[in-house]
Short mmCIF file of C-alpha atoms in Angstrom, two decimals:
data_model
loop_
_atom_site.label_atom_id
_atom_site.label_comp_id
_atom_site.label_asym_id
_atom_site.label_seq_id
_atom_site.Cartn_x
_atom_site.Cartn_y
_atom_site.Cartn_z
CA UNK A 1 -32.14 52.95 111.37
CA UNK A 2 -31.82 55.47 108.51
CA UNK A 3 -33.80 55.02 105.14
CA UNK A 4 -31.37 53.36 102.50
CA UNK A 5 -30.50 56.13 99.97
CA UNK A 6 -30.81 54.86 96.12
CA UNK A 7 -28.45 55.15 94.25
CA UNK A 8 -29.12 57.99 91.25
CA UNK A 9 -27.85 56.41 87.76
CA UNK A 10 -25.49 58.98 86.71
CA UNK A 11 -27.12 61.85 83.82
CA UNK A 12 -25.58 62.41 80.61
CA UNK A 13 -23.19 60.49 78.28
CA UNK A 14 -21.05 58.18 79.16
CA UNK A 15 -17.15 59.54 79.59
CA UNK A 16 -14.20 56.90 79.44
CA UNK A 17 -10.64 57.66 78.87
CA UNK A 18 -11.15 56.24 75.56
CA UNK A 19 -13.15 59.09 74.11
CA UNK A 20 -11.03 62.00 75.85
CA UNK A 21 -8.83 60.24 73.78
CA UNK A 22 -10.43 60.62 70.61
CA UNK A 23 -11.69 63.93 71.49
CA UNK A 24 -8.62 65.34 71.63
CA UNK A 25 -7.05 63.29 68.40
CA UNK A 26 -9.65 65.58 66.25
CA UNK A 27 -7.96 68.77 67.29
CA UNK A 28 -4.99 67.22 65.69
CA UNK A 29 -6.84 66.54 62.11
CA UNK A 30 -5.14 68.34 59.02
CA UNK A 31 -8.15 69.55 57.38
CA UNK A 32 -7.74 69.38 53.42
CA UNK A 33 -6.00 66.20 53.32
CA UNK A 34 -8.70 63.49 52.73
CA UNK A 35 -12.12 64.47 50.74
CA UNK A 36 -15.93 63.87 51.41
CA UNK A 37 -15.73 61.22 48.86
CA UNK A 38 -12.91 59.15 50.39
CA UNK A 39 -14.58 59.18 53.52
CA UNK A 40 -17.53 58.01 52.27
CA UNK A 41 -15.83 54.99 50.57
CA UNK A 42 -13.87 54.06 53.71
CA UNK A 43 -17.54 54.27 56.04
CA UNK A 44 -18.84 51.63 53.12
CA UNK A 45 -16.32 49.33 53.17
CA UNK A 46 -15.60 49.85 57.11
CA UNK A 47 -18.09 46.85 58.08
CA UNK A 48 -15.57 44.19 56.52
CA UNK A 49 -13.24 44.99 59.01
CA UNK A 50 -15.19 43.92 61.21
CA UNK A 51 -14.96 47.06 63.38
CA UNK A 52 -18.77 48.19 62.37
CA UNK A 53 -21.85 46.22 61.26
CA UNK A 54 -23.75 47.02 57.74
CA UNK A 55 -26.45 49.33 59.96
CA UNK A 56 -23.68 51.47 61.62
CA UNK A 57 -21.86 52.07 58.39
CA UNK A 58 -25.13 53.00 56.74
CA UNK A 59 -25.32 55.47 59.52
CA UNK A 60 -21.85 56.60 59.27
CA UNK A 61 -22.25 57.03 55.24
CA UNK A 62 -25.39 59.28 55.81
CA UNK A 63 -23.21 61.26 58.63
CA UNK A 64 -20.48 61.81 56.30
CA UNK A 65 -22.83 63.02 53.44
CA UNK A 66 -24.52 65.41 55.47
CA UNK A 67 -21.71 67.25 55.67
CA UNK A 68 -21.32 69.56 52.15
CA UNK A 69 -17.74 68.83 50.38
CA UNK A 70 -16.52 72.39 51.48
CA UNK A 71 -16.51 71.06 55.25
CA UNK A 72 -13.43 68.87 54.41
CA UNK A 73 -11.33 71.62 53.13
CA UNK A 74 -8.90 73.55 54.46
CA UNK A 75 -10.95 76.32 56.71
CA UNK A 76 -14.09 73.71 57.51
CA UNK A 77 -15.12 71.94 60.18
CA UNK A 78 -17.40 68.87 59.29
CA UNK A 79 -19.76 68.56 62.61
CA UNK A 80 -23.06 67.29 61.95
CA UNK A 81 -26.40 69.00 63.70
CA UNK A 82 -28.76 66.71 63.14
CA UNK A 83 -31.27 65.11 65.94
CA UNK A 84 -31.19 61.49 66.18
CA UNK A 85 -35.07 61.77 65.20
CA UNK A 86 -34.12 63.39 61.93
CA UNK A 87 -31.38 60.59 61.31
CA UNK A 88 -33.76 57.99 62.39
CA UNK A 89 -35.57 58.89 59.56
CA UNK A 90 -33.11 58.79 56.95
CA UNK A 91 -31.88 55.54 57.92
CA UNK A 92 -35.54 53.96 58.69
CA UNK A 93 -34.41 53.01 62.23
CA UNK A 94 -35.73 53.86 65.70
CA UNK A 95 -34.08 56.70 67.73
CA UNK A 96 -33.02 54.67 70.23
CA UNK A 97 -31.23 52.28 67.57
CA UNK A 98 -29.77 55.20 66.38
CA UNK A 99 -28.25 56.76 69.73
CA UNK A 100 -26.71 53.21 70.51
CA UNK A 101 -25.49 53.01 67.23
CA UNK A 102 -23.74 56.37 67.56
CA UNK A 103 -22.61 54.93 70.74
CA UNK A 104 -20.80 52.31 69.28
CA UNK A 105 -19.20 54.47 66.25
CA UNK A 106 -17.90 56.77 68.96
CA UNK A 107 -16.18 53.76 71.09
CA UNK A 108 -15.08 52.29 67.94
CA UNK A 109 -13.28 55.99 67.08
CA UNK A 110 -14.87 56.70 64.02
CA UNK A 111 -16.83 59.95 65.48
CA UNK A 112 -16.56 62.22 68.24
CA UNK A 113 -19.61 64.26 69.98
CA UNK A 114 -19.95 67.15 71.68
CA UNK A 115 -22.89 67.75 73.86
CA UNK A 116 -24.85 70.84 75.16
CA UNK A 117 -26.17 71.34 78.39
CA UNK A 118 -29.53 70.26 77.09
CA UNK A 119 -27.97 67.78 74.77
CA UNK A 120 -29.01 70.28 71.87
CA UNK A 121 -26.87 70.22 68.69
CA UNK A 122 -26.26 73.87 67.38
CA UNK A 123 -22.87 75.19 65.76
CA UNK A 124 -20.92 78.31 67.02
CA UNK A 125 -20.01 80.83 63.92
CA UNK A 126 -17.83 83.76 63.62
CA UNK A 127 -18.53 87.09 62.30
CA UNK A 128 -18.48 86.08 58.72
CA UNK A 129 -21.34 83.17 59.60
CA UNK A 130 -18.26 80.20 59.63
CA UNK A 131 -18.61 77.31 61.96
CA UNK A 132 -15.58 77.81 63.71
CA UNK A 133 -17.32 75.03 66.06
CA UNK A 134 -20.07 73.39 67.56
CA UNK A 135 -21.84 70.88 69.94
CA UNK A 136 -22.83 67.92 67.73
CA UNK A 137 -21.33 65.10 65.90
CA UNK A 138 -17.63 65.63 64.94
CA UNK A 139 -16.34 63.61 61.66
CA UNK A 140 -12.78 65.01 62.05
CA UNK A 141 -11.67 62.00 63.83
CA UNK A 142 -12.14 60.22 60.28
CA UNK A 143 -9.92 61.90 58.74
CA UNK A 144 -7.10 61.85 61.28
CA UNK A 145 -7.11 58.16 61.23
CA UNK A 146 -8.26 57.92 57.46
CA UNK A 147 -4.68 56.15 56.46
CA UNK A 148 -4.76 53.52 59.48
CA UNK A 149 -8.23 51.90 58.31
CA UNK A 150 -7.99 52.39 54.86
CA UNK A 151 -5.05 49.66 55.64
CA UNK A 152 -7.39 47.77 57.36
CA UNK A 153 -9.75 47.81 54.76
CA UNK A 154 -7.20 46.68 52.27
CA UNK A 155 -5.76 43.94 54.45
CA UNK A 156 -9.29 42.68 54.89
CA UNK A 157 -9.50 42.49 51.37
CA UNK A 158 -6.46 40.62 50.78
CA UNK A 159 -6.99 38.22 53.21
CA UNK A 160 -10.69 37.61 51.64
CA UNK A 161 -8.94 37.52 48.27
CA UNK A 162 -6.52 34.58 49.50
CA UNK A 163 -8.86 32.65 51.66
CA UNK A 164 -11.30 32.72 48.25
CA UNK A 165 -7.98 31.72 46.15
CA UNK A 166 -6.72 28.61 48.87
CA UNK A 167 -10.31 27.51 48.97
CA UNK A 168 -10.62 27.21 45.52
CA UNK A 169 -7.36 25.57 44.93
CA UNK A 170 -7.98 23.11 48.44
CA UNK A 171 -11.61 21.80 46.63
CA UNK A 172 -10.02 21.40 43.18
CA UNK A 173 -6.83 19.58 44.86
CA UNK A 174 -9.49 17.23 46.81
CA UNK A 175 -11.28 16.48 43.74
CA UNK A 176 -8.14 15.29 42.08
CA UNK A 177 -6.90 13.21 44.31
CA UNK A 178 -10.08 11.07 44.72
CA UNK A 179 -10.39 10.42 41.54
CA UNK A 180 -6.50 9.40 40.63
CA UNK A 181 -7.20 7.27 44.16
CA UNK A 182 -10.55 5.38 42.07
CA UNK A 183 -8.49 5.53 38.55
CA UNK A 184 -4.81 5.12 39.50
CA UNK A 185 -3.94 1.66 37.64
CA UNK A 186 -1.04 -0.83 39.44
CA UNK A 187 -1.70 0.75 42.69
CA UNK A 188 -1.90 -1.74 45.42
CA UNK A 189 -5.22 -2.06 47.71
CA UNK A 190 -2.64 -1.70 50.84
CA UNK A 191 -1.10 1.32 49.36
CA UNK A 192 -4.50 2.80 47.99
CA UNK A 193 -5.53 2.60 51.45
CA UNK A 194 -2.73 4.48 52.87
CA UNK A 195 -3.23 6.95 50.43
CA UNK A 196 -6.90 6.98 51.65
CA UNK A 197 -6.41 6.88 55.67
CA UNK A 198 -4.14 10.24 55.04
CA UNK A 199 -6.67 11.77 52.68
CA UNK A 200 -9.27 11.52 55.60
CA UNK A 201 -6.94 12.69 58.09
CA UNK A 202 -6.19 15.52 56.05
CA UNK A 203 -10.08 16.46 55.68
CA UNK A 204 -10.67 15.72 58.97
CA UNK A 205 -7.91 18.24 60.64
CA UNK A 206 -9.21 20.86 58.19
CA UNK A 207 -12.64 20.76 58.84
CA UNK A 208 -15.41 23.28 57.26
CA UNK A 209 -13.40 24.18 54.65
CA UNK A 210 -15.03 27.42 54.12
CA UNK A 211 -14.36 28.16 57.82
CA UNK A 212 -10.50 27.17 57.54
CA UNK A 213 -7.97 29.67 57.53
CA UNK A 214 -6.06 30.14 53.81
CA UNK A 215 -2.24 28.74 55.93
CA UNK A 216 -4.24 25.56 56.85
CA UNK A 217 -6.20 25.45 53.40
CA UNK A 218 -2.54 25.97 51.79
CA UNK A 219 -0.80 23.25 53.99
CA UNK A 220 -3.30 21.07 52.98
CA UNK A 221 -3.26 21.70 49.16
CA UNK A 222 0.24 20.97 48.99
CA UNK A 223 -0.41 17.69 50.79
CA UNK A 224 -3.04 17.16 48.42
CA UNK A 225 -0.86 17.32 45.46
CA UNK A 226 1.66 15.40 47.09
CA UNK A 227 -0.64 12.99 47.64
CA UNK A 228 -1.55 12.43 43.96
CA UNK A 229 1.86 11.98 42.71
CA UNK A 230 2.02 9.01 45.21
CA UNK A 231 -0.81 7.72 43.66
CA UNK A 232 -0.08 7.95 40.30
CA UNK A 233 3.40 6.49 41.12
CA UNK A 234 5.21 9.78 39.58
CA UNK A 235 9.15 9.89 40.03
CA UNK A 236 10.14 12.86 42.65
CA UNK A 237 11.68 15.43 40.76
CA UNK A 238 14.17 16.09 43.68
CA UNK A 239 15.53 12.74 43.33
CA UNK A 240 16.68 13.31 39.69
CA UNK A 241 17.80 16.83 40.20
CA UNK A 242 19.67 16.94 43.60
CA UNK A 243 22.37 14.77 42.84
CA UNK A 244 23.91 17.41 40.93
CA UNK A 245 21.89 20.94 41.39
CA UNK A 246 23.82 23.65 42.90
CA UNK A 247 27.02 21.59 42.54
CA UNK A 248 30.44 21.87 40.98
CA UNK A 249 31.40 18.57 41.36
CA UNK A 250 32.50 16.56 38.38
CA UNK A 251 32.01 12.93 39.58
CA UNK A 252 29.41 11.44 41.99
CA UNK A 253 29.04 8.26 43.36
CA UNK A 254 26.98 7.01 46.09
CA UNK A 255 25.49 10.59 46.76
CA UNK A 256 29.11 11.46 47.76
CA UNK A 257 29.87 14.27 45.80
CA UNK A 258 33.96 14.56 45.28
CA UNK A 259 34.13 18.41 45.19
CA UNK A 260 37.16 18.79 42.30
CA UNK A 261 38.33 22.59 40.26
CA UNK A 262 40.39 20.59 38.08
CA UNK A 263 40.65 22.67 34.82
CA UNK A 264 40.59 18.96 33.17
CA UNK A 265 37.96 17.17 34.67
CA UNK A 266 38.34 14.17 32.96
CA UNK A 267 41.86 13.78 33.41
CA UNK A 268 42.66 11.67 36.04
CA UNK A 269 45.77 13.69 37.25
CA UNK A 270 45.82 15.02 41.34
CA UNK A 271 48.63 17.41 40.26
CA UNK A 272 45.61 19.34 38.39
CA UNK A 273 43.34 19.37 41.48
CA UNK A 274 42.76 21.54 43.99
CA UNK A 275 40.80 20.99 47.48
CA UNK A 276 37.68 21.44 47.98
CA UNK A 277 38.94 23.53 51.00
CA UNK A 278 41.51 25.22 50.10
CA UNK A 279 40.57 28.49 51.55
CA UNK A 280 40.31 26.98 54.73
CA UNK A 281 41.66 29.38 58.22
CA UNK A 282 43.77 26.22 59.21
CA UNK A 283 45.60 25.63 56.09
CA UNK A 284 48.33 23.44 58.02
CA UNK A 285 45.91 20.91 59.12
CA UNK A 286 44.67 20.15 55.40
CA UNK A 287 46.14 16.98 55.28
CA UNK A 288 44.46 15.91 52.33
CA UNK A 289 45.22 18.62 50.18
CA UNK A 290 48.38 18.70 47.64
CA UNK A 291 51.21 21.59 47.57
CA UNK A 292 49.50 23.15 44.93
CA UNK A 293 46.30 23.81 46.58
CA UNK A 294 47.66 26.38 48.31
CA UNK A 295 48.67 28.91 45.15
CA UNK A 296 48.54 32.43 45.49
CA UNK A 297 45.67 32.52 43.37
CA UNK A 298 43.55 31.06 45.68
CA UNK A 299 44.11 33.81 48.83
CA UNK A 300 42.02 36.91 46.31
CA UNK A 301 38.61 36.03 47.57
CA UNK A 302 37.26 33.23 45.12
CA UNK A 303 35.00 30.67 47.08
CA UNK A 304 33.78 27.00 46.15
CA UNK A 305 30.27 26.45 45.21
CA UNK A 306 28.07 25.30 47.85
CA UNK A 307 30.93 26.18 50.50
CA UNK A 308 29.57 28.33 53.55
CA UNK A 309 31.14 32.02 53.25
CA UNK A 310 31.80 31.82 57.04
CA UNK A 311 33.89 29.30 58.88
CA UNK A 312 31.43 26.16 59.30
CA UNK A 313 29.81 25.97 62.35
CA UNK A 314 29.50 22.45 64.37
CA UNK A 315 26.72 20.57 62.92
CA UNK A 316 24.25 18.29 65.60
CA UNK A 317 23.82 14.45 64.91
CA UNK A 318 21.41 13.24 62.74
CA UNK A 319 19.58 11.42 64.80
CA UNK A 320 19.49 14.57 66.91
CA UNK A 321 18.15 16.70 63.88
CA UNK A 322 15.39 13.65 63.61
CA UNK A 323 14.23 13.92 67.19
CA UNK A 324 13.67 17.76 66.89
CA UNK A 325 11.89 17.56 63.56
CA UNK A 326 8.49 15.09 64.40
CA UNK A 327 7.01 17.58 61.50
CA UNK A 328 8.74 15.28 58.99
CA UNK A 329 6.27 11.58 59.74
CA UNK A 330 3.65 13.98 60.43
CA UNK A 331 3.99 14.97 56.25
CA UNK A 332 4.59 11.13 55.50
CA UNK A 333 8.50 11.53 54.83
CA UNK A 334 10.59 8.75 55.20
CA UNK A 335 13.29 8.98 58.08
CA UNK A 336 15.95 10.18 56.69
CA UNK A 337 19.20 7.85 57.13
CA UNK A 338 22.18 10.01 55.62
CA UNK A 339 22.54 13.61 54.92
CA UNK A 340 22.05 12.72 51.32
CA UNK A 341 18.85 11.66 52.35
CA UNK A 342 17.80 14.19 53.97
CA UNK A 343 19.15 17.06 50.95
CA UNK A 344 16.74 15.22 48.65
CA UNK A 345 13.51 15.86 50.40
CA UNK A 346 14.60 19.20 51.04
CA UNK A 347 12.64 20.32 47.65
CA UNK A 348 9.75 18.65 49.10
CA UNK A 349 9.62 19.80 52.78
CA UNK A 350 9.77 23.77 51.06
CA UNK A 351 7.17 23.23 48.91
CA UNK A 352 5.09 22.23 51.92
CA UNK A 353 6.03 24.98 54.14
CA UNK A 354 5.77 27.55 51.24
CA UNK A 355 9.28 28.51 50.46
CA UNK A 356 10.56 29.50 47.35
CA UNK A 357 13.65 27.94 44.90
CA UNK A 358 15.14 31.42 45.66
CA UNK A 359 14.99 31.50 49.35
CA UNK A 360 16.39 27.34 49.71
CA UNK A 361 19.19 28.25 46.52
CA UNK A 362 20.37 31.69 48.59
CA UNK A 363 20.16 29.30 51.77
CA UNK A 364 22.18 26.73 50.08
CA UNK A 365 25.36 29.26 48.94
CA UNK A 366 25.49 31.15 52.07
CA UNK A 367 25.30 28.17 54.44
CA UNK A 368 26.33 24.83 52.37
CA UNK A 369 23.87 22.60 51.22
CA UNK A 370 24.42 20.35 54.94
CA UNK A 371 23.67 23.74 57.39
CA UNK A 372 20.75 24.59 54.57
CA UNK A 373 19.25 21.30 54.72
CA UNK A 374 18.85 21.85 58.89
CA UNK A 375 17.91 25.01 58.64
CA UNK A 376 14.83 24.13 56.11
CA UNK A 377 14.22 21.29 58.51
CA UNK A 378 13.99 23.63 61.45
CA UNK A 379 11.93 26.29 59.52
CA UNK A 380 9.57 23.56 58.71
CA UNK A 381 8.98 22.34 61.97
CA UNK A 382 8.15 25.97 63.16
CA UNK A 383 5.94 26.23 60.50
CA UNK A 384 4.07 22.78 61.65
CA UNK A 385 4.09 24.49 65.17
CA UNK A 386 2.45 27.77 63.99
CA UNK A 387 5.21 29.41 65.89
CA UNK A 388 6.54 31.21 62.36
CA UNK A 389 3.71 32.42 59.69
CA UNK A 390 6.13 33.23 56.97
CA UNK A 391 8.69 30.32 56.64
CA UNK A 392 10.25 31.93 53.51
CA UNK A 393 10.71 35.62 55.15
CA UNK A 394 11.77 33.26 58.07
CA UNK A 395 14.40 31.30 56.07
CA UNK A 396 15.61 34.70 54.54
CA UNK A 397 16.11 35.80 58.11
CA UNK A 398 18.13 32.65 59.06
CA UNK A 399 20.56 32.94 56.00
CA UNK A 400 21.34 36.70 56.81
CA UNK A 401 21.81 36.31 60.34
CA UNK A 402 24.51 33.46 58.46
CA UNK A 403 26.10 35.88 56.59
CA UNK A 404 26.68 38.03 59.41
CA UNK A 405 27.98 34.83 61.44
CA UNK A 406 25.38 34.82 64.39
CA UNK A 407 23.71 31.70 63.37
CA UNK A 408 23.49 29.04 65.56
CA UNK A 409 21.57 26.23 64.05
CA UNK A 410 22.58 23.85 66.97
CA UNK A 411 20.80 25.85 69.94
CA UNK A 412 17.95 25.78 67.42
CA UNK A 413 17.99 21.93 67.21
CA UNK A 414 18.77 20.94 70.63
CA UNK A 415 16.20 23.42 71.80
CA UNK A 416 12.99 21.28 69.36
CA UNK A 417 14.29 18.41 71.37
CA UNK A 418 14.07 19.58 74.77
CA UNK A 419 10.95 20.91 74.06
CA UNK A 420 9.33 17.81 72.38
CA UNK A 421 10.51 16.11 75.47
CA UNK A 422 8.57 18.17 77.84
CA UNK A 423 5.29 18.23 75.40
CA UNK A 424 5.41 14.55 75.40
CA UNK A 425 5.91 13.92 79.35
CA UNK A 426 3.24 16.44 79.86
#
C-alpha cells in the first residue's frame, strides 16, 4: 500500500468570485468625484451599519488617511503601501489582527488588494514618477460605491432616530396610562381590570422595550393612548364627527344618511330633489328617482359627495368582512353590527395602523365611504399580519388602483377568510 499523500493547504490569499468582483468594480471608479474627506466620514460612521465593527473602521479611517488628498483627484490612484506591521502600529493591534481585519474589509467590499509574488507592496510609476499603479491596498472601490453606503449610513440613522423617538413616546404612553388606571374616578373594579389584563398583554407581547422594533413600539403607543381614553371615560371623537363628516346630506336619522341636492333643504318639496344617483349607467332602472332627476345638467360631469367615481363594485356581507378581519377583537373593537357601525371606528382602526386623515378622506371620495370603510378594514388586518409595513402608502395604492377601476375589494376579503380558515385548522 502506498503512503497517504497530505494534503498541502493552498499558498497565498484567498480568491472567491466575490473579490474578482470587486476587483474589477475599481477599474470602473470615476476618480474626482468623492474627496479624501468624504471617505473618511463614511469609514467612521460605516460600523453603524453594521457592515464593519469600531476596530475595522478605525483601520479603514487610517487607510483612507494615508492616502494624501491629491490621490482622490482626477489623475490619482489612492493604493496604500504600507506593511501590516507598520499599520499594526498605528492602530495598536497585532499583525495578525490586522491581516484578518483587512480580510474582512475586502469581503465586505470596502477595499481591494493586489498582491506581489512575495506579497510585497510597492507602486508602479511612469516616467514623470506617477503611480499609474501598484500591488497593495486599493481604496478605489470606496469611491465607486461611495453613494450606495452613504444611503446606508443615513437609513441607519433614521431608523436609530425613530426607534429612539417610538421608545420615548411607548415609556411616556405606559406611564400615563397607569396612573389614569390608579386615579381614574367612577371607573368600575371590573372595568379597571379589563383595562389592566390588556395593559399587561400589551407589555407582555412587546417585551424589552429597548429591544422592540419602532412598528411594534408604535402599535403599541397607539393602544396605549387608546387605552387611557377608556379609562378616563372620554367620548370617541369619531362618534360625534362621522355622522356628518364628508357628507352632503341634509337630514340624518338612525345613521341613515338621506343623500338630498335640494337647492332648499328645508323645504319639504320632492319636485326640488334630485337622486342621490342620478348619474347612474342604468338610468331606466332608477325607480326611485323623479323626472327631474334626469336634467341635462346633470350628464356634464358633476358627481355626488361620497359617491364612488367608478361604477360600484359588489360589496361582501358583513359578517363576511367580520370573519376576514380577527385584527378588529384583537384591538378591543366592538363587532361591528351595521355598516354605520363599522364607518365610525374607521377613525380609530387608522389611527392604529398609522394612516393619515388624508389617505382615509381621498379613500372615502374615490371609493364611497362603504368600499373605504372595507378597504381600511383590510389594510388593517395586513398591517396586524405584518404582511404590509406602510398601511398608508398601502391605502394610497388601493384607492388608485380604484380610480383606475382594477380594485377588487371582494377577492381581498374572501381571500382573509380562506386563509384564517386554514391558520386555524392547522
Amino acid at each position: 500500500m502506498g503512503e497517504a499523500v497530505p494534503l498541502k493547504r493552498p499558498i497565498g490569499r484567498r480568491v472567491t468570485p466575490q473579490r474578482t468582483e470587486y476587483r474589477r468594480l475599481s477599474e470602473s471608479a470615476e476618480m474626482g468625484s468623492v474627496t479624501r474627506g468624504q471617505l473618511a466620514v463614511l469609514a467612521h460612521n460605516l460600523p453603524c451599519t453594521g457592515l464593519i465593527n469600531p476596530s475595522e473602521s478605525h483601520l479603514l479611517v487610517t487607510l483612507v488617511n494615508t492616502a494624501s488628498p491629491e490621490a482622490f483627484d482626477k489623475d490619482g490612484r489612492p493604493i496604500i503601501f504600507k506593511s501590516n506591521q507598520q499599520l499594526a502600529f498605528e492602530i495598536n493591534r497585532s499583525v495578525g489582527r490586522v491581516s484578518r481585519m483587512l480580510s474582512n474589509l475586502f469581503d465586505a467590499g470596502l477595499v481591494t488588494m493586489q498582491d506581489s509574488g512575495n506579497y510585497k507592496r510597492y507602486p508602479h510609476r511612469n516616467a514623470d514618477g506617477l503611480i499609474v499603479d501598484g500591488c497593495g491596498i486599493d481604496m478605489r472601490i470606496l469611491i465607486v460605491r461611495y453613494r450606495e453606503l452613504d444611503g446606508l449610513v443615513r437609513q441607519a440613522k433614521a431608523e436609530k432616530a425613530a426607534a429612539s423617538a417610538a421608545l420615548r413616546r411607548y415609556r411616556g404612553a405606559l406611564r400615563n396610562l397607569r396612573y389614569a388606571l390608579a386615579t381614574a374616578a367612577g371607573l368600575s373594579e371590573r372595568a379597571r381590570s379589563r383595562l389592566e389584563a390588556r395593559l399587561e398583554r400589551v407589555v407582555a407581547v412587546v417585551g424589552i422595550a429597548a429591544k422592540a422594533s419602532s412598528a411594534v413600539l408604535r402599535r403599541a403607543t397607539t393602544l396605549f393612548e387608546w387605552l387611557i381614553e377608556r379609562a378616563l371615560q372620554l367620548c370617541r371623537r369619531s362618534e360625534s364627527a362621522l355622522v356628518t363628516e364628508n357628507s352632503a346630506c341634509a337630514n340624518a336619522e338612525n345613521d341613515m344618511h338621506k343623500q338630498t341636492t335640494s337647492p332648499d333643504p328645508l323645504v319639504n318639496s320632492n319636485q326640488n330633489r334630485r337622486s342621490a344617483h342620478a348619474e347612474q349607467l342604468r338610468l331606466l332602472e332608477a325607480g326611485s328617482a323623479s323626472p327631474w332627476a334626469y336634467e341635462a345638467s346633470l350628464g356634464g360631469g358633476s358627481r355626488q359627495v361620497n359617491q364612488p367615481k367608478h361604477p360600484p363594485q359588489a360589496l361582501v356581507a358583513l359578517q363576511d368582512l367580520v370573519r376576514a378581519i380577527p385584527a378588529l377583537d384583537t384591538y378591543g373593537f366592538a363587532l361591528p353590527r351595521t355598516w354605520a357601525e363599522l364607518a365610525r371606528i374607521v377613525p380609530q382602526m387608522c389611527r392604529i395602523a398609522g394612516i393619515s386623515d388624508d389617505a382615509r378622506r381621498r379613500a372615502v371620495d374615490q371609493m364611497g365611504e362603504q368600499q373605504a370603510a372595507v378597504a381600511v378594514a383590510v389594510t388593517l388586518q395586513k398591517f396586524d399580519r405584518q404582511e404590509v409595513t406602510s398601511p398608508g402608502g398601502y391605502l394610497r395604492a388601493m384607492t388608485e388602483r380604484a380610480a383606475a377601476g382594477e380594485l377588487h375589494l371582494a377577492r381581498s376579503v374572501f381571500g382573509l377568510v380562506a386563509r384564517n380558515m386554514t391558520e386555524a385548522l392547522n
